[in-house]
XYZ file of C-alpha atoms in Angstrom:
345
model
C -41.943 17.640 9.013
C -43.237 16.103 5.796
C -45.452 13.004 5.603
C -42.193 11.099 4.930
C -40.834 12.192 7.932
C -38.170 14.821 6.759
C -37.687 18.197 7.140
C -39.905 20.584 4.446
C -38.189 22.402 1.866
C -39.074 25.748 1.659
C -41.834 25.384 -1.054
C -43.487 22.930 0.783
C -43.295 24.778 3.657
C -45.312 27.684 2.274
C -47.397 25.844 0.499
C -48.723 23.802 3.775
C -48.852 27.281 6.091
C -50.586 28.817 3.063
C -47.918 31.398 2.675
C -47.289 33.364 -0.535
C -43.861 31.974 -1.706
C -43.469 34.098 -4.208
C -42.985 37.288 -1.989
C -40.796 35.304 0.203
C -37.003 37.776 -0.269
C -35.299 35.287 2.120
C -35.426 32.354 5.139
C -33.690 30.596 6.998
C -34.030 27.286 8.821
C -34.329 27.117 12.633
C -33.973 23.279 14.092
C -33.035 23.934 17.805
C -36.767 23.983 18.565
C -38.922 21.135 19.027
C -40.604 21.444 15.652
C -38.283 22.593 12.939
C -39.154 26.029 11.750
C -38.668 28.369 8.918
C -37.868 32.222 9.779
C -38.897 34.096 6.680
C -38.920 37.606 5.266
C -41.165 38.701 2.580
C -40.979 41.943 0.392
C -43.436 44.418 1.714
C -46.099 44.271 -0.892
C -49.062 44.092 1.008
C -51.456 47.628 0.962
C -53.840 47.996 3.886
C -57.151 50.351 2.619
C -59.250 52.540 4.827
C -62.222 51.229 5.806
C -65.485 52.810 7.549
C -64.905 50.538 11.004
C -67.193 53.103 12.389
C -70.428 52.331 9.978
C -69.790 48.407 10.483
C -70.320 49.005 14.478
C -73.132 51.517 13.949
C -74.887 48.375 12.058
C -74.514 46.033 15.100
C -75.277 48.440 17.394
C -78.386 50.072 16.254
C -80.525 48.069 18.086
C -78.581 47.670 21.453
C -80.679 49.548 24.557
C -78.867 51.034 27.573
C -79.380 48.436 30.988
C -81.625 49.573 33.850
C -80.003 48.976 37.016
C -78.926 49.933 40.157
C -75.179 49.465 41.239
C -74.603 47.801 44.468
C -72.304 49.449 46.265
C -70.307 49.212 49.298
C -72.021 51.397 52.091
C -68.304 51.537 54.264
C -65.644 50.796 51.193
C -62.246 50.152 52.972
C -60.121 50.899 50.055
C -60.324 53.806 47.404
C -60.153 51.554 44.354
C -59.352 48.158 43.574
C -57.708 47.031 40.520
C -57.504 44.062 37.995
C -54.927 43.186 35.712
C -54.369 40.635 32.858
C -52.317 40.080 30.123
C -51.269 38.278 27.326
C -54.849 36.010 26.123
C -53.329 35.144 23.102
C -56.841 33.778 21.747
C -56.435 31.693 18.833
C -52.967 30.325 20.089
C -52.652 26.498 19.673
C -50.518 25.479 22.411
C -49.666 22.294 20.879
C -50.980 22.046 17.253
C -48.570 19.011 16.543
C -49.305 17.023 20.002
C -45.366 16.948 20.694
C -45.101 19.153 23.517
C -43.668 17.932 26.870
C -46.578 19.913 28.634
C -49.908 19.357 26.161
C -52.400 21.914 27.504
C -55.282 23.057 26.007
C -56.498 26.901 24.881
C -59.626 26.636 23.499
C -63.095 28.858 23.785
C -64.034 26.783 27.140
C -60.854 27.342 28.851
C -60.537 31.208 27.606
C -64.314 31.605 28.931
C -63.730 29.971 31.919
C -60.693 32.271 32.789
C -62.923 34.899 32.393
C -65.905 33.734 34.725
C -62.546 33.163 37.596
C -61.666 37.250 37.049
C -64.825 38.232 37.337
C -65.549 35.258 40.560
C -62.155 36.533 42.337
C -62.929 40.903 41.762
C -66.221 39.970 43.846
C -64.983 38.082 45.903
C -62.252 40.004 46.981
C -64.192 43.638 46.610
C -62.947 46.635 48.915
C -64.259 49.657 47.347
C -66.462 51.036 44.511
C -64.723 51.875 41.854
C -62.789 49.201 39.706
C -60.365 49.656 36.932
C -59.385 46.734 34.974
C -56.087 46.609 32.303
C -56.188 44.390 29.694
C -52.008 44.715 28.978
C -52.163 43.359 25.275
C -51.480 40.137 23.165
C -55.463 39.767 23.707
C -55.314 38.249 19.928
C -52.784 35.651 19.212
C -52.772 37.414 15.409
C -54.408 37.757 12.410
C -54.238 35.208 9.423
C -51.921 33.397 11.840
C -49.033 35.857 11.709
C -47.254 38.142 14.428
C -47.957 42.166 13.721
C -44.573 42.257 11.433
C -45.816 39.152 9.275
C -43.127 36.391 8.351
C -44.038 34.821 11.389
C -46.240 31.997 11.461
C -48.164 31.308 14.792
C -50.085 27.391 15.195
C -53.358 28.424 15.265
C -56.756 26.696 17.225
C -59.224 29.169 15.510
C -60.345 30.795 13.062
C -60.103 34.480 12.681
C -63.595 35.113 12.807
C -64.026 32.681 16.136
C -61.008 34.467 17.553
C -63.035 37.626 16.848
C -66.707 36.528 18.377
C -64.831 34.266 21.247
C -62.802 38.190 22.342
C -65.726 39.981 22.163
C -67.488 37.181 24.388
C -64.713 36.972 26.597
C -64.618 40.846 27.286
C -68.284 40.633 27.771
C -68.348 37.886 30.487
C -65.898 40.242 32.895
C -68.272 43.809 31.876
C -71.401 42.255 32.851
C -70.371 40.464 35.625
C -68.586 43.778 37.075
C -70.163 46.831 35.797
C -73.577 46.106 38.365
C -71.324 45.792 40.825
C -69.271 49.078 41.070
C -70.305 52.428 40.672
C -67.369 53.344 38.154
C -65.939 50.841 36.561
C -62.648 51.973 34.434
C -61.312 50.259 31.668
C -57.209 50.364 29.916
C -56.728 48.000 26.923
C -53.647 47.874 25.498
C -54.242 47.838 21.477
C -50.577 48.266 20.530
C -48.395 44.917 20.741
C -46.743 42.492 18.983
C -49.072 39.539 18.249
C -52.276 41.183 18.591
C -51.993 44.816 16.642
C -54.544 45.789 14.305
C -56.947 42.558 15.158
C -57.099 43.753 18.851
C -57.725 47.541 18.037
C -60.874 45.844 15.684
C -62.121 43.736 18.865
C -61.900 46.481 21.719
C -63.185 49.113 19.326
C -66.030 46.629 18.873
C -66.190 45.904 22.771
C -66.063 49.544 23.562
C -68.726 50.589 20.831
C -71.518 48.058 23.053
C -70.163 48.162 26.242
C -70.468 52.624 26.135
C -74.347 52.186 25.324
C -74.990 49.242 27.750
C -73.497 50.693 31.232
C -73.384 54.239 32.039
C -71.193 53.830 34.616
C -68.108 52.458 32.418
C -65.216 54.615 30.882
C -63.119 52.747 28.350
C -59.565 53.750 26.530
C -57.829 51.833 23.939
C -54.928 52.746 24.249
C -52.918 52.725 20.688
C -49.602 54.038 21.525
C -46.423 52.024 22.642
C -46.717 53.578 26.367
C -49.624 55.447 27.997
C -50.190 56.844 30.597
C -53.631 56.999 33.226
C -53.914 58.410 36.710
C -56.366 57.349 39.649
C -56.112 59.970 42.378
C -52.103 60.822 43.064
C -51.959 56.986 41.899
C -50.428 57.276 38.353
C -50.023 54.377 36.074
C -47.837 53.886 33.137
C -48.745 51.022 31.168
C -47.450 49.520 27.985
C -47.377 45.812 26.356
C -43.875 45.362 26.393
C -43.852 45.187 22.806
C -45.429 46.484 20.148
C -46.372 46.598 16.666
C -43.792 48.080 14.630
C -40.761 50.323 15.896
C -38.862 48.497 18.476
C -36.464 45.469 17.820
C -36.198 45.128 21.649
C -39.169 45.514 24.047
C -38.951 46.175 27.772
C -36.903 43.436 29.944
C -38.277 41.353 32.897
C -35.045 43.135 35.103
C -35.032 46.619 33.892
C -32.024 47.658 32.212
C -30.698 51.219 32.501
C -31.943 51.692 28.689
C -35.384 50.676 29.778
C -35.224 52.929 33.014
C -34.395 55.803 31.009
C -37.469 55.319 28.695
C -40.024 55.295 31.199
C -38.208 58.182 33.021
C -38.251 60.048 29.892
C -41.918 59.307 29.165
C -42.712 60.544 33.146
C -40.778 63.561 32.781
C -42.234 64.467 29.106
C -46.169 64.716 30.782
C -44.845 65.582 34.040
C -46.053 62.704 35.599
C -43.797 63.559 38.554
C -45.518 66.428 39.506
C -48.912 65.159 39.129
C -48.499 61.356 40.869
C -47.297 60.944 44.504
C -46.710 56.497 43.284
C -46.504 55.808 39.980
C -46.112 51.958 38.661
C -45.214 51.412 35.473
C -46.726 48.159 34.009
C -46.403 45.754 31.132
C -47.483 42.247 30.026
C -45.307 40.239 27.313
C -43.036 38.636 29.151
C -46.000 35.911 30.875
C -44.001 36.512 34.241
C -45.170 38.327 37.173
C -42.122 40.153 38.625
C -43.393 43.371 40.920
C -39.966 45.108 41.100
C -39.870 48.075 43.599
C -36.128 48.460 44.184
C -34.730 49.424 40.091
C -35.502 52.343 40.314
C -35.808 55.058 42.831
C -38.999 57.327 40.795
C -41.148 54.189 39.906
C -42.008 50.625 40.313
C -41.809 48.122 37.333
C -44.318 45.564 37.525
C -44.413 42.714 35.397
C -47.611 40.736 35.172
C -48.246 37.412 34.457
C -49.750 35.661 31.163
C -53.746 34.809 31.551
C -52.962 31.928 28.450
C -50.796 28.945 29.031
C -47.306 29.060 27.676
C -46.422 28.031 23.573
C -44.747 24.596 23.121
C -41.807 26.629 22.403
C -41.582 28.340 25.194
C -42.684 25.097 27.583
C -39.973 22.803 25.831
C -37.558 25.673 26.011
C -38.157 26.981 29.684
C -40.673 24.368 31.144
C -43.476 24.570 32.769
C -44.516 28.036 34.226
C -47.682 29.304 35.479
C -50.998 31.472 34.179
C -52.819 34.021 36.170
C -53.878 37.721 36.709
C -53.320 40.243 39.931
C -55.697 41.735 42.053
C -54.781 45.197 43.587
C -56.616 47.494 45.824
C -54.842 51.012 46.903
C -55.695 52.924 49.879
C -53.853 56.704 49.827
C -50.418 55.646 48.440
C -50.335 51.849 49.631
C -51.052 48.792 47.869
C -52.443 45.588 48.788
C -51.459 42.581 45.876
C -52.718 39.512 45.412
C -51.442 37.628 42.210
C -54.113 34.697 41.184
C -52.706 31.629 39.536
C -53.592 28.860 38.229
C -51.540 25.878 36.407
């Protein structure tokens, strides 16, 4: 809305969001949603040079020194590795930038923080064995200049994107170094291929990986950069994906499995032979901030939804109400699985 109180043309429209009009092809107007919205394409203009990412990191991390310690460890571990997963961050994501939502919440540094401290309170807490791995399942970053992956999407915004960047890299932080001392391996999956995050979350766990690798030599770290991927912890094998991701599909992976998105994953399994090499494998994916653990779709594999670690968008709340935010807590002994979904309101 305008200061008068109606509806923005388009020109205004770009000129408030700080959009280049003049590569706009088309748009259209959306009003079902609370706050009127324009959905606009732009003509694909924009050139993306190389860069030495590599140098920038070796400049920050010059003067970082490996950590002396000793692991504590579990002298009678009654599991064979516990697990931790969280999803969807969305840091930077301004849950209600106009103060009309039916549900206000807030998303700022404190609150992302403080999820982070609860992770890392509830993995100790709830220890069984010595190894850890944790999955970070995408949409860490809200975006970058306040747009989705594909542009032409504008996202309310509570940060900049260099505090997004510093308040990730702190956030990531908080879990290592309240982990790593405490397991003897500690493995770590993030997801760098998605549909809000993309390139800005590749920058922020290449960063996070870069410190973390000299810090703790007891920590393995993948960033994972294709749609799915694939990671195997004994005959445990895991299949994980966003959901979404940055480019190629118009329709991501469904909360109920479809046969289309059985036949994907079944494809992928059968491609690296995962069927000979797992006993279990779960296939896992963020996106859809729900936790549905579906065992019974399919007879090869289990598709396991997990929940959102941010609060819903205004659209979604004033669209679908009030849901709830939280991460899972797993722990496998042989083939069997103990679950324990955390969540908080």
């Amino acid at each position: 809305w305008n200061e008068k109180g109606y509806i923005m043309d388009i020109d205004e429209y770009c000129q408030y969001y700080k959009l280049p009009r003049k590569d706009v092809t088309s748009y259209k107007l959306v009003t079902h949603t609370a706050v009127p919205y324009y959905n606009i394409a732009y003509r694909e203009n924009v050139e993306v040079k190389d860069f030495d990412f590599d140098k920038i990191i070796s400049k920050y991390t010059k003067n970082i020194k490996p950590l002396i310690y000793t692991p504590l460890v579990l002298t009678n571990p009654t599991r064979d590795f516990d697990v931790a997963t969280y999803s969807d961050v969305h840091i930077g994501m301004n849950p209600d930038k106009f103060n009309t939502s039916t549900y206000p919440t807030e998303w700022h540094k404190k609150e992302i923080l403080d999820s982070a401290r609860l992770i890392v309170k509830e993995i100790l807490e709830n220890k069984k064995s010595n190894t850890l791995v944790i999955d970070d399942l995408g949409d860490l970053m809200d975006g970058l200049g306040g747009q989705t992956t594909r542009g032409g999407h504008s996202l309310p915004q509570n940060m900049t994107d260099d505090e997004a960047f510093d308040c990730a890299i702190e956030f990531k932080d908080i879990i290592l170094d309240g982990v790593a001392p405490n397991f003897e391996k500690v493995i770590i999956n993030n997801i760098v291929n998605d549909n809000h995050g993309g390139l800005f979350g590749y920058l922020v766990n290449k960063m996070f990986k870069a410190t973390a690798m000299i810090r703790y030599n007891n920590v393995e770290i993948t960033n994972h950069r294709k749609f799915l991927n694939h990671y195997g912890v004994g005959k445990i094998g895991f299949v994980i994906s966003h959901g979404k991701e940055e480019k190629n599909t118009k329709h991501g992976f469904k909360v109920k499995p479809d046969q289309k998105d059985l036949k994907r994953i079944d494809d992928y399994c059968k491609f690296n032979k995962l069927y000979q090499k797992f006993d279990v494998i779960y296939f896992k994916k963020g996106d859809s901030h729900q936790c549905v653990l579906d065992m019974s779709s399919s007879p090869d594999f289990f598709y396991h939804n997990y929940p959102a670690l941010s609060p819903s968008s205004e659209w979604v709340l004033d669209n679908f109400g009030l849901g709830y935010k939280g991460f899972v807590l797993e722990s496998f002994k042989g083939t069997r699985n103990l679950i324990d979904p955390i969540f908080t309101k």
